[in-house]
XYZ file of N, CA and C in Angstrom:
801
model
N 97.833 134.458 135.267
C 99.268 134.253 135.025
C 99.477 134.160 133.520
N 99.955 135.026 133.107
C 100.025 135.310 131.653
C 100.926 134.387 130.870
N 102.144 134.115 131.554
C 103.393 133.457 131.041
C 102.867 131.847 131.104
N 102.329 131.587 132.205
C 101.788 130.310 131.868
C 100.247 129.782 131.189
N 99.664 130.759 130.828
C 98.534 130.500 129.884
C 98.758 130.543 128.729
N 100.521 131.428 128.086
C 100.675 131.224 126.800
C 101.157 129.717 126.676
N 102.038 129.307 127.927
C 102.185 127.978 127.459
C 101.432 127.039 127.419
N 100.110 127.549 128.270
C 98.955 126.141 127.726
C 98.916 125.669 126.523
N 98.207 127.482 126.318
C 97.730 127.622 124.512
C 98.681 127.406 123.827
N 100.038 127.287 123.522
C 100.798 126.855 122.731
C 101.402 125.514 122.909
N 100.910 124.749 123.694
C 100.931 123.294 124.176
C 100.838 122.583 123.044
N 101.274 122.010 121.931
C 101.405 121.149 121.096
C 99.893 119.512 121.292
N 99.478 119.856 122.859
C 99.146 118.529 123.116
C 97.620 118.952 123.616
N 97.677 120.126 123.592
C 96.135 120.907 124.055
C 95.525 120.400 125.014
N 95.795 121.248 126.219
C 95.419 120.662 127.490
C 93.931 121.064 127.711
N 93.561 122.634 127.564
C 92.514 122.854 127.201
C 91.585 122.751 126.801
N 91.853 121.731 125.762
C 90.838 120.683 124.806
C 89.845 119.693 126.026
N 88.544 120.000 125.603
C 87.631 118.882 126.172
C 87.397 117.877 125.792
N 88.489 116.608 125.555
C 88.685 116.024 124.690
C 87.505 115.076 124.402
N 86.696 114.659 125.344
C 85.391 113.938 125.132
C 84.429 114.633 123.764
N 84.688 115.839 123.896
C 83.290 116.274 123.502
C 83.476 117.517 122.021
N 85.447 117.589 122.161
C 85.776 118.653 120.887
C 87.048 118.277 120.556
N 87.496 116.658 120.803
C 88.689 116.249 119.773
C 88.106 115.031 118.922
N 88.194 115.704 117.555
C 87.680 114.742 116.434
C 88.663 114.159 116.195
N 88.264 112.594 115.576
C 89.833 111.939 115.627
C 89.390 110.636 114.949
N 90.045 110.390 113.994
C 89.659 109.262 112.476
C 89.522 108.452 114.291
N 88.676 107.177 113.947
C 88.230 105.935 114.315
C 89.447 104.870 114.656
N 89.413 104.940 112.838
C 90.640 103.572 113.032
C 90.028 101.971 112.729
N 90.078 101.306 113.276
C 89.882 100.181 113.270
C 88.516 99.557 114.111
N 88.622 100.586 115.062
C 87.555 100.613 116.269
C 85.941 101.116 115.323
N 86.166 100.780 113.862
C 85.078 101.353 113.080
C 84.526 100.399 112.472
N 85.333 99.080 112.539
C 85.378 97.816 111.802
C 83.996 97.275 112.334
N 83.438 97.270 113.480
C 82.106 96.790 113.620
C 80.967 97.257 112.936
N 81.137 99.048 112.553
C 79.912 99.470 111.456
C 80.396 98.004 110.086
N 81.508 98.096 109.334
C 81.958 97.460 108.379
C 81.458 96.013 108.387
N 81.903 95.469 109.715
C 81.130 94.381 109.915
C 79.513 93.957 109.490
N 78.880 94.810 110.282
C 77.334 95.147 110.371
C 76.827 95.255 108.912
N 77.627 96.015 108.165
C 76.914 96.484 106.446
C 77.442 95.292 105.825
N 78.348 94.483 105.902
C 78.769 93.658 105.346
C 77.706 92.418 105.226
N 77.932 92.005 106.710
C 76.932 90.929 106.938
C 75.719 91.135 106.446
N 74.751 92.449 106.545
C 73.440 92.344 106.682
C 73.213 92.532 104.798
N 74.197 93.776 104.323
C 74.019 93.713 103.010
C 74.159 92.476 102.005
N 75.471 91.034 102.861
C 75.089 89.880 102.401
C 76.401 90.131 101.180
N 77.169 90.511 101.265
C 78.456 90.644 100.300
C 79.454 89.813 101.248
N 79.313 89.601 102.795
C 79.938 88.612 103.362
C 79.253 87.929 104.351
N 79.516 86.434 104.455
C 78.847 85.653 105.809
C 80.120 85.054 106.670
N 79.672 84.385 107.476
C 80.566 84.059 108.988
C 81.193 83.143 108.249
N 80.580 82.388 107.230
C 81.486 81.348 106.895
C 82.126 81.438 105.741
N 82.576 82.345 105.476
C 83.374 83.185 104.269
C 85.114 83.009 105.034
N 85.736 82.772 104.011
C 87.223 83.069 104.609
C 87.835 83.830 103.823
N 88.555 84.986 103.852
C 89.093 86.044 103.106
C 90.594 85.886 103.070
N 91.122 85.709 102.219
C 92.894 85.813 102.174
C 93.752 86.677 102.924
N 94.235 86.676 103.420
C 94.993 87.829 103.868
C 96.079 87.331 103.660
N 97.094 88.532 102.605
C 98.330 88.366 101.694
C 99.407 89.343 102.475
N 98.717 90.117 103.686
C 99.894 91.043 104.004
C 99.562 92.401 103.011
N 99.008 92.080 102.081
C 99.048 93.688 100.865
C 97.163 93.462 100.565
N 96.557 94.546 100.174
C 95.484 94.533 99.551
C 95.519 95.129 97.800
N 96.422 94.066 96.816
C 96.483 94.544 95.448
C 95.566 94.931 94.699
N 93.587 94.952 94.932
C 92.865 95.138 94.089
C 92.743 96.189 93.266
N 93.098 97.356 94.650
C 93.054 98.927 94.133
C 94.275 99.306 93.520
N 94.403 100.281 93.075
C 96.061 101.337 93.158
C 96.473 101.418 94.158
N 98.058 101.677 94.323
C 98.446 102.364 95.816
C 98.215 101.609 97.164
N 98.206 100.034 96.770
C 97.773 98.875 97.128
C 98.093 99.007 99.021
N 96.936 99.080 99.723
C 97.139 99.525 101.034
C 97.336 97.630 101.734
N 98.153 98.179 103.150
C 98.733 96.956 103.546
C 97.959 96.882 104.644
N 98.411 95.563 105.182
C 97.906 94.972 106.883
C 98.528 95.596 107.828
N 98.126 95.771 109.013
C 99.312 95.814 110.030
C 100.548 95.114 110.039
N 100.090 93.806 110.011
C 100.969 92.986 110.024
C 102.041 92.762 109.200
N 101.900 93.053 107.962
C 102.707 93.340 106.707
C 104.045 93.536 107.151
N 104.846 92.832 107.086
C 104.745 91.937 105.464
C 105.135 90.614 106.126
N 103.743 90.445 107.016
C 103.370 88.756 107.738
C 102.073 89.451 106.906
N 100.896 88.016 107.243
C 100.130 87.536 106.671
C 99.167 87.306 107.547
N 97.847 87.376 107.447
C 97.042 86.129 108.650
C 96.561 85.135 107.434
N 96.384 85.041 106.639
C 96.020 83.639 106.060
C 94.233 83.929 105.751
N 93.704 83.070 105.350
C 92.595 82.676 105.109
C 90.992 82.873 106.526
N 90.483 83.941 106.946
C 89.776 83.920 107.975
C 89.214 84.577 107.502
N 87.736 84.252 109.093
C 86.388 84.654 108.672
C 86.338 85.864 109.363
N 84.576 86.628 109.672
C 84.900 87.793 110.048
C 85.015 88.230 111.632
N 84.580 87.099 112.467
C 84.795 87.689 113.814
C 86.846 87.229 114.529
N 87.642 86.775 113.265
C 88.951 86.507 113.362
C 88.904 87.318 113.072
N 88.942 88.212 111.811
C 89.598 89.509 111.741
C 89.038 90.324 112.399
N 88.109 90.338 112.866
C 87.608 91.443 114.194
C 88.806 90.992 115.263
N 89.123 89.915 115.478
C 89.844 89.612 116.613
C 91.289 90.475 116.496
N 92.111 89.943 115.298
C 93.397 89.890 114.990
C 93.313 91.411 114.335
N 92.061 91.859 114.121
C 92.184 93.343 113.260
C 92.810 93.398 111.972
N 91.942 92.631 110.835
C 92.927 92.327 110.144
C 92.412 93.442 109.319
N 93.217 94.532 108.507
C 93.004 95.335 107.502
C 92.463 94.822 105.910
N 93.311 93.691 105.468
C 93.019 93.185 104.564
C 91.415 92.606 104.377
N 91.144 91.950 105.296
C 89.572 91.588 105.452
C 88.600 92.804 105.183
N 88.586 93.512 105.457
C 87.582 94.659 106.079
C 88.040 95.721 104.498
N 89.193 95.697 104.030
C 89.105 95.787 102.620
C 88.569 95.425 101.469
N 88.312 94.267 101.545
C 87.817 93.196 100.847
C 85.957 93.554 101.115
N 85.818 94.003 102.267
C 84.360 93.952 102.335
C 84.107 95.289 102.307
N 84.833 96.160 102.296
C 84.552 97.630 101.696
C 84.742 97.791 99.905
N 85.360 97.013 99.518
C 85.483 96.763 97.805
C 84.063 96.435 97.460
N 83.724 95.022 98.067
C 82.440 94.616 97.888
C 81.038 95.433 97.928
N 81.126 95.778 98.965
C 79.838 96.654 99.525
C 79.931 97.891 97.875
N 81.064 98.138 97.198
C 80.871 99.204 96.294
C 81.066 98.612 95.217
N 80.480 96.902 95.167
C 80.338 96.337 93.779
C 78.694 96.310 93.364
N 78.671 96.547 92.167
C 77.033 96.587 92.341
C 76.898 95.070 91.376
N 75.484 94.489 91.678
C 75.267 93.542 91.357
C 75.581 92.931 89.675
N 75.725 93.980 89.184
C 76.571 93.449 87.667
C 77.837 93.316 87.781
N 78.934 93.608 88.856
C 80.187 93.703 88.522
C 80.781 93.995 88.465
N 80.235 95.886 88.378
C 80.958 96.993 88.422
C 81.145 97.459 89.598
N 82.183 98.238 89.474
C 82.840 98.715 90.930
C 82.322 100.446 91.005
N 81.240 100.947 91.861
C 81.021 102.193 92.091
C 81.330 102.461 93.951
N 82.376 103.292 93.635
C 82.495 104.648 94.874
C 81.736 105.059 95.704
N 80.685 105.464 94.889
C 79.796 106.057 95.845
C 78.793 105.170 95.989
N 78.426 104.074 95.384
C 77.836 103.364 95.748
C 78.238 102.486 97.199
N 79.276 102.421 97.390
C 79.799 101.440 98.592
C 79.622 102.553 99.903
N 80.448 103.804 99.134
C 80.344 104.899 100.592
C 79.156 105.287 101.138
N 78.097 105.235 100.255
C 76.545 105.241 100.668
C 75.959 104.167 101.479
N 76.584 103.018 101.079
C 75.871 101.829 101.637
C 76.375 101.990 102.940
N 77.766 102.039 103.162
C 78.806 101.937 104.422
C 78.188 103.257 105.463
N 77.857 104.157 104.729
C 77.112 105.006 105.426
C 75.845 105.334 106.560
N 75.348 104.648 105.872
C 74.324 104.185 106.116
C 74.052 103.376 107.490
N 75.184 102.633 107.556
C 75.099 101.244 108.571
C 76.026 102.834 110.094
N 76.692 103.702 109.411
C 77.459 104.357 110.416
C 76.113 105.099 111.102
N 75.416 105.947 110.259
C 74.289 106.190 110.728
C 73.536 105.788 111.765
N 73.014 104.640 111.370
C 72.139 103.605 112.694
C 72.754 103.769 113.795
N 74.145 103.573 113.780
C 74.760 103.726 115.441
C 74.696 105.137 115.828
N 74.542 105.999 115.473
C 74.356 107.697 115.293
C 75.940 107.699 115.192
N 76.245 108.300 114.164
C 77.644 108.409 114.306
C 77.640 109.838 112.775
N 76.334 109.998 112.447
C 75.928 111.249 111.839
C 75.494 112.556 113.045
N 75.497 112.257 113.917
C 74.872 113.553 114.793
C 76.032 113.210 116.061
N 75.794 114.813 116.694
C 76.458 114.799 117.933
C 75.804 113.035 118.934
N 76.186 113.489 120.627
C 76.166 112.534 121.018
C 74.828 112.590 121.981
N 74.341 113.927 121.999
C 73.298 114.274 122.893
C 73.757 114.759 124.114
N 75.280 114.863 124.291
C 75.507 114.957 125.653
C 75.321 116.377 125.638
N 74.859 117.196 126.992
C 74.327 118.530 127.052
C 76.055 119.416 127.010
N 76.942 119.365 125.876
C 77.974 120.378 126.264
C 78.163 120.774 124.741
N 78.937 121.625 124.449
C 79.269 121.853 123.418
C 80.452 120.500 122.585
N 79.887 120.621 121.231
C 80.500 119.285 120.871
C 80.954 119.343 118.788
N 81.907 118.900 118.855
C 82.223 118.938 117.212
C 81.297 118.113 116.751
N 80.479 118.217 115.491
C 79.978 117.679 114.560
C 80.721 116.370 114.032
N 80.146 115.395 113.693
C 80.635 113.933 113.480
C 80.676 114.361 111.848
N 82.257 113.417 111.676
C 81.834 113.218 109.784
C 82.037 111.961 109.572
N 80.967 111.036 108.911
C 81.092 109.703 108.086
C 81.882 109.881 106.774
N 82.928 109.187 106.157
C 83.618 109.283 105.311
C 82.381 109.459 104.025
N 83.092 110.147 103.251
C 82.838 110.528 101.538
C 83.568 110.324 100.837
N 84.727 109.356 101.099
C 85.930 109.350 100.292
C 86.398 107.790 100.750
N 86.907 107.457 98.823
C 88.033 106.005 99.295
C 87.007 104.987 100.371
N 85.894 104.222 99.898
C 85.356 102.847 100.694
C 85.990 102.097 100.969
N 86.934 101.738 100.539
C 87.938 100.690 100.406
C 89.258 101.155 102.018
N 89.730 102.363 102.209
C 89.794 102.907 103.643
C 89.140 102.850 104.114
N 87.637 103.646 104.248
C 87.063 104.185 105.172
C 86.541 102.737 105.844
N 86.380 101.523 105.096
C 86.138 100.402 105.760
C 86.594 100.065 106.913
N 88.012 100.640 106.979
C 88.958 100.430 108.352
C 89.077 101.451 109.333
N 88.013 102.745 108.980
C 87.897 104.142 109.460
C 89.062 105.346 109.681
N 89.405 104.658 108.313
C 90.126 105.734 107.411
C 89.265 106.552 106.446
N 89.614 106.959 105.363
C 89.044 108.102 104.794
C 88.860 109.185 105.237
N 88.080 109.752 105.197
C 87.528 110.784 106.242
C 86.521 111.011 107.073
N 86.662 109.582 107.699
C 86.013 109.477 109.055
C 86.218 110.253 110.472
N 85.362 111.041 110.705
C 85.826 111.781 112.053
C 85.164 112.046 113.280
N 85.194 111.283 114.389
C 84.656 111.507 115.296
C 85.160 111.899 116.693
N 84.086 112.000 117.509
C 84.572 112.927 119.243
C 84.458 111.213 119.984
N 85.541 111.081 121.081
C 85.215 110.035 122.209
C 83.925 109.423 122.559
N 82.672 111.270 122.243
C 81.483 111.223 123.119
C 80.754 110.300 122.021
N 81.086 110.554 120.681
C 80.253 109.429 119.569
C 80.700 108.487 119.559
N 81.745 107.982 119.619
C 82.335 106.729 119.853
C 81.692 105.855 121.105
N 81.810 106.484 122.289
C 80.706 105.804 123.258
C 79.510 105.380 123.139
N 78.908 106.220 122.727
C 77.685 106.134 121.884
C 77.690 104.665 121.088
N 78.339 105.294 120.298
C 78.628 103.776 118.921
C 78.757 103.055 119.857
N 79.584 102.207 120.850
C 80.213 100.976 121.818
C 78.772 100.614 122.337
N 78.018 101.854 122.755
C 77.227 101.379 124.020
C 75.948 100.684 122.970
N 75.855 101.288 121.917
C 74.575 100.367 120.611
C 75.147 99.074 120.871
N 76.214 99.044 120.708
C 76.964 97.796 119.639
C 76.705 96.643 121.047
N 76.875 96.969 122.597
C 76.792 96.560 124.264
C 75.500 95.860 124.241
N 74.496 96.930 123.747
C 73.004 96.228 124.320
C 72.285 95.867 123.147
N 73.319 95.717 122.065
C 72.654 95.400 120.580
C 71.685 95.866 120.066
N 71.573 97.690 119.700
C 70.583 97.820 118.796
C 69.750 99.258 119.203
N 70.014 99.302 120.573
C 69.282 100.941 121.376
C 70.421 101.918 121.131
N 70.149 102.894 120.379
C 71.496 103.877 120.479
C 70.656 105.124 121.064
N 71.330 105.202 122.336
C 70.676 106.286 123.469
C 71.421 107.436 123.030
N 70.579 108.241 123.184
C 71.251 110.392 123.282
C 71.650 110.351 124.722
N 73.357 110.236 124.726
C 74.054 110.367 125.972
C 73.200 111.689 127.022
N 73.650 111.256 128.041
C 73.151 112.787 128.792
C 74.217 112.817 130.272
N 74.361 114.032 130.625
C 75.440 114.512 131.578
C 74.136 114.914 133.189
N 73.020 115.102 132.528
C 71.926 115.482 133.782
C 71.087 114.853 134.507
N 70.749 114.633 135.603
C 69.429 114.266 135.641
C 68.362 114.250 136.015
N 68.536 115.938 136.916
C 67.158 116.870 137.355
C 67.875 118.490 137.551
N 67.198 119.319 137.225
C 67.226 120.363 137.582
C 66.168 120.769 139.097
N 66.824 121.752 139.977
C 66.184 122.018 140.926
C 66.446 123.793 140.964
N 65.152 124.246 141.781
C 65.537 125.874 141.974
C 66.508 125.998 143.142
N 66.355 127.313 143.731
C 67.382 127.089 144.671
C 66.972 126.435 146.017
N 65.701 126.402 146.441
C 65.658 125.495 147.371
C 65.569 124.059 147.546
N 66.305 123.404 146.124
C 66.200 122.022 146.121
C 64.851 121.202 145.777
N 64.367 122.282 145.356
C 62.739 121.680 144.587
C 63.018 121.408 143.164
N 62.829 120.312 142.806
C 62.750 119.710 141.636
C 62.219 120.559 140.443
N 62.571 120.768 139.171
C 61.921 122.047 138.493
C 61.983 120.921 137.380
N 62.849 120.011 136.997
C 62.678 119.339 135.503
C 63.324 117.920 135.585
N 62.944 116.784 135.265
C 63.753 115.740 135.613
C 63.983 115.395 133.537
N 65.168 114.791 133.921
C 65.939 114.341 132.552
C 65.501 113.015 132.162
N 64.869 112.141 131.484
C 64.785 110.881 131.251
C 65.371 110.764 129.680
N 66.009 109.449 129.924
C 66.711 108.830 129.030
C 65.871 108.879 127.524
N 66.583 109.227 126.580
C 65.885 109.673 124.989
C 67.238 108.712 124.084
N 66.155 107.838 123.366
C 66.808 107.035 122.099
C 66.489 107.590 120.903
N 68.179 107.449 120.354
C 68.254 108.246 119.323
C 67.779 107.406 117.998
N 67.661 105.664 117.814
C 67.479 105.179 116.847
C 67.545 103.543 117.243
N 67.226 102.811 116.881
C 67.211 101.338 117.047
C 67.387 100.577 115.775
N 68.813 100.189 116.199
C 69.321 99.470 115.082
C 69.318 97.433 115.013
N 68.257 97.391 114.152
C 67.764 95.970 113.660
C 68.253 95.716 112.821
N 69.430 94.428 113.511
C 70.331 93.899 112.602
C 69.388 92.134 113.027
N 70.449 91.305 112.217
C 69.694 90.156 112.622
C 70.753 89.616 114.428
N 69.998 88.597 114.790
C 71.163 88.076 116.249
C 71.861 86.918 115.639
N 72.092 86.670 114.521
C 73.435 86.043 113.921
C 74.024 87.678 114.015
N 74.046 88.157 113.294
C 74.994 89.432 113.432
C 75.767 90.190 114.309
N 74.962 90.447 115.215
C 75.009 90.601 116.391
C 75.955 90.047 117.516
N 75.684 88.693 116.898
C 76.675 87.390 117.808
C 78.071 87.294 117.348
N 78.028 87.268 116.110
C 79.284 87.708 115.123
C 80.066 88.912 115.615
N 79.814 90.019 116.098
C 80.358 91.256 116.315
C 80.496 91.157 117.691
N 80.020 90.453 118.315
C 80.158 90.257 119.839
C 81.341 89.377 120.443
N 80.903 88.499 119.466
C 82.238 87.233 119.746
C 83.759 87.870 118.891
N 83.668 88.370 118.285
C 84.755 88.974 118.062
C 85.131 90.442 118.596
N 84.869 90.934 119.349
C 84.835 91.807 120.238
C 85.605 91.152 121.242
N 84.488 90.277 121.733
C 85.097 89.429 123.342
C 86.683 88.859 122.889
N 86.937 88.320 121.716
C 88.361 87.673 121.517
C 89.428 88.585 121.472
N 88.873 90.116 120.791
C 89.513 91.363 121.209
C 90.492 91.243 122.521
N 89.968 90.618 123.625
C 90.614 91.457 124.574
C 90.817 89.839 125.368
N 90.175 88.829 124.951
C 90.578 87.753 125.623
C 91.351 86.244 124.256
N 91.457 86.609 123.564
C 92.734 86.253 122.680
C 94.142 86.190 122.904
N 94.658 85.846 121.856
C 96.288 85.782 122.384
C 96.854 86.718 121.846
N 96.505 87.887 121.596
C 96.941 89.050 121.292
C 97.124 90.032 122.292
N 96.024 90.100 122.947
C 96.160 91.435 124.306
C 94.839 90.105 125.650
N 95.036 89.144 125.564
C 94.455 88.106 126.932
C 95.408 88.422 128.074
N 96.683 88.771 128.071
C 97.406 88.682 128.966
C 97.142 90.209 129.751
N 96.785 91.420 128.814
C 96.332 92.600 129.379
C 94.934 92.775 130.382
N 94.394 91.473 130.685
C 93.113 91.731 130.889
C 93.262 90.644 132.021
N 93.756 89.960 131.525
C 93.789 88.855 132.640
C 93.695 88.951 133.773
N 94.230 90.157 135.245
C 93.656 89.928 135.863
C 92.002 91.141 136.469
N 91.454 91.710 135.764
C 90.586 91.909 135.616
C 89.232 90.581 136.543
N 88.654 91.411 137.044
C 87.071 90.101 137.683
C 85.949 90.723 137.470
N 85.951 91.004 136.021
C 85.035 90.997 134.943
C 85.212 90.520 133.619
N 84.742 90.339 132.519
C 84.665 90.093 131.422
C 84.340 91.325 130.784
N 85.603 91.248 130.341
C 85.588 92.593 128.780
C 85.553 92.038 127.276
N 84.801 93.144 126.473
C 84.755 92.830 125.323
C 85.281 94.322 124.915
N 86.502 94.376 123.422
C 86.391 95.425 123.271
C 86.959 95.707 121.886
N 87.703 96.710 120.950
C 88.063 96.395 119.934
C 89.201 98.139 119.706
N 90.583 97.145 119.059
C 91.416 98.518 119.298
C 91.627 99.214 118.320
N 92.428 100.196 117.883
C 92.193 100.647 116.742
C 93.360 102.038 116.509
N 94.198 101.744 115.598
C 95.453 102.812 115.503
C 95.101 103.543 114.140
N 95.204 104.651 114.077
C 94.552 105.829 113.341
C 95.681 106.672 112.698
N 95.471 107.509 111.179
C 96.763 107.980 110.783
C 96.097 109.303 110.443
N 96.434 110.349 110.833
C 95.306 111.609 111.092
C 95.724 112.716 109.871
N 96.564 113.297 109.978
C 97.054 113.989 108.993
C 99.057 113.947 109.344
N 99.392 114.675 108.188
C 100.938 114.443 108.365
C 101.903 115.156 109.267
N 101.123 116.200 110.356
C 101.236 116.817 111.117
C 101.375 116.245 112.432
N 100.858 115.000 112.827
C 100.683 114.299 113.940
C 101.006 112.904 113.892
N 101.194 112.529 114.981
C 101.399 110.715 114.759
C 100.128 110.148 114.677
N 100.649 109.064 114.068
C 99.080 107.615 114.287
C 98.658 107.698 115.854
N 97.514 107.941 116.317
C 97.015 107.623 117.789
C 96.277 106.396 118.164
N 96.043 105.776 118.753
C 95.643 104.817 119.648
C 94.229 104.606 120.273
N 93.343 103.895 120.014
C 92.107 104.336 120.259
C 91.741 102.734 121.123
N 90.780 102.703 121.820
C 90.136 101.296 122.892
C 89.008 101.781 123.225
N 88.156 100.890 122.262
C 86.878 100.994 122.907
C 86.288 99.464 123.619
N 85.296 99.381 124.518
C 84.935 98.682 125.025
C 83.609 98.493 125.459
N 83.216 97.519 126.220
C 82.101 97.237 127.209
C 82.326 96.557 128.249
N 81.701 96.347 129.281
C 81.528 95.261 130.555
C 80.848 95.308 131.416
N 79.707 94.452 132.155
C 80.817 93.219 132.105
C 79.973 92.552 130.849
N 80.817 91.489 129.762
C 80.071 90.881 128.177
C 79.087 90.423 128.500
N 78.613 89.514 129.253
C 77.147 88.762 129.084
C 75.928 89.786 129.518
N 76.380 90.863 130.359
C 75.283 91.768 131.093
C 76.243 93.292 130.936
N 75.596 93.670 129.882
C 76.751 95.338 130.430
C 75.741 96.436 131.161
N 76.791 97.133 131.669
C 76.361 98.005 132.512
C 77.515 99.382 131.677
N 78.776 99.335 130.935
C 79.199 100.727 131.285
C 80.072 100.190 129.861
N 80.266 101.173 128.809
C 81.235 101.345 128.104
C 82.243 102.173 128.514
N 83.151 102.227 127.574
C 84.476 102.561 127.388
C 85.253 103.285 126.222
């Protein structure tokens, strides 16, 4: 049907799109746990640090704001602003991460470091899943964004899962897979699929606990507790609104796990 396949393909909203596995799409906020992770372990912030939040971040030029703006959250540590998502925080520790120990403020020094921590979760390579899949990009630009997974951060759903499911069992980042035997045609077994880890990320379990507990307040807080509430499991998860290019709106991103004390399945 010709008349209606042009209107797929000219669908503004691309139905066609496999969106798991070939819509790249900035992070957002839902990136704040790499930020977390380099922060803590690099030691430019601890749990018992409280960061200002003014509503504005004045350090840089072009002084980028909170969500909340032009409210405030005040003075908190880092698994509150994991909670409340605070932009200003996660600024502050993307500035840092690109201060070098004299004082000076280097670029690429922070985007390397921040890099680095994106890495471990694999968030440099596809996802392993057996389909065709866009290439992941870790930002090269602006630390001070990309902290909040802005810059030019770009990833598929299928890396993002990935990332959630490290962040779930703290530290195994598995090569997703869609298979899990091949057979000929009479149902004889020809190849079985076993599970392949892509990297193991050793952070400390203060860290760990830090990114967890603010995860869990994610979704059982007084921000979105009432969305979950009746749920008979325990979710942990972290949300995240994204500004892509000037062509499209900000989108909406939720990642997750459950159930928190024992997971079995991201999100």
């Amino acid at each position: 049907d010709d008349e209606y396949y042009s209107k797929l393909i000219s669908d503004k909203t691309s139905p066609c799109l496999n969106r798991c596995t070939q819509s790249s799409t900035a992070p957002g906020s839902t990136f704040k746990m790499v930020t977390a992770a380099a922060g803590l372990t690099e030691g430019v912030v601890s749990n018992s640090d409280r960061i200002n939040c003014k509503g504005i971040y004045d350090t840089i030029p072009l002084s980028p704001k909170c969500s909340v703006y032009p409210g405030r959250h005040g003075r908190i540590n880092i698994t509150k602003a994991l909670e409340v998502s605070c932009n200003i925080f996660f600024f502050e520790v993307g500035h840092r991460l690109g201060t070098r120990s004299d004082g000076t403020y280097d670029e690429e020094y922070g985007l390397k470091r921040l890099g680095k921590y994106a890495a471990m979760f694999g968030l440099d390579k596809t996802s392993g899943i057996e389909l065709d899949e866009n290439a992941p990009h870790i930002s090269n630009q602006d630390v001070v964004r990309s902290a909040i997974g802005q810059g030019n951060n770009s990833y598929t759903p299928a890396q993002l899962s990935r990332y959630v499911t490290t962040i779930a069992n703290s530290g195994t980042c598995y090569d997703l897979s869609i298979l899990d035997k091949q057979t000929d045609s009479e149902g004889k077994t020809v190849k079985k699929y076993k599970k392949s880890v892509c990297n193991e990320v050793e952070l400390d379990s203060s860290v760990w606990n830090q990114i967890h507990e603010g995860m869990y307040q994610v979704v059982h807080g007084e921000a979105h507790g009432s969305i979950f509430k009746s749920l008979h499991t325990e979710v942990a998860g972290k949300t995240g609104t994204a500004e892509e290019d000037k062509t499209r709106a900000a989108h909406a991103l939720f990642v997750s796990y459950a159930p928190y004390e024992n997971p079995e399945i991201s999100v």
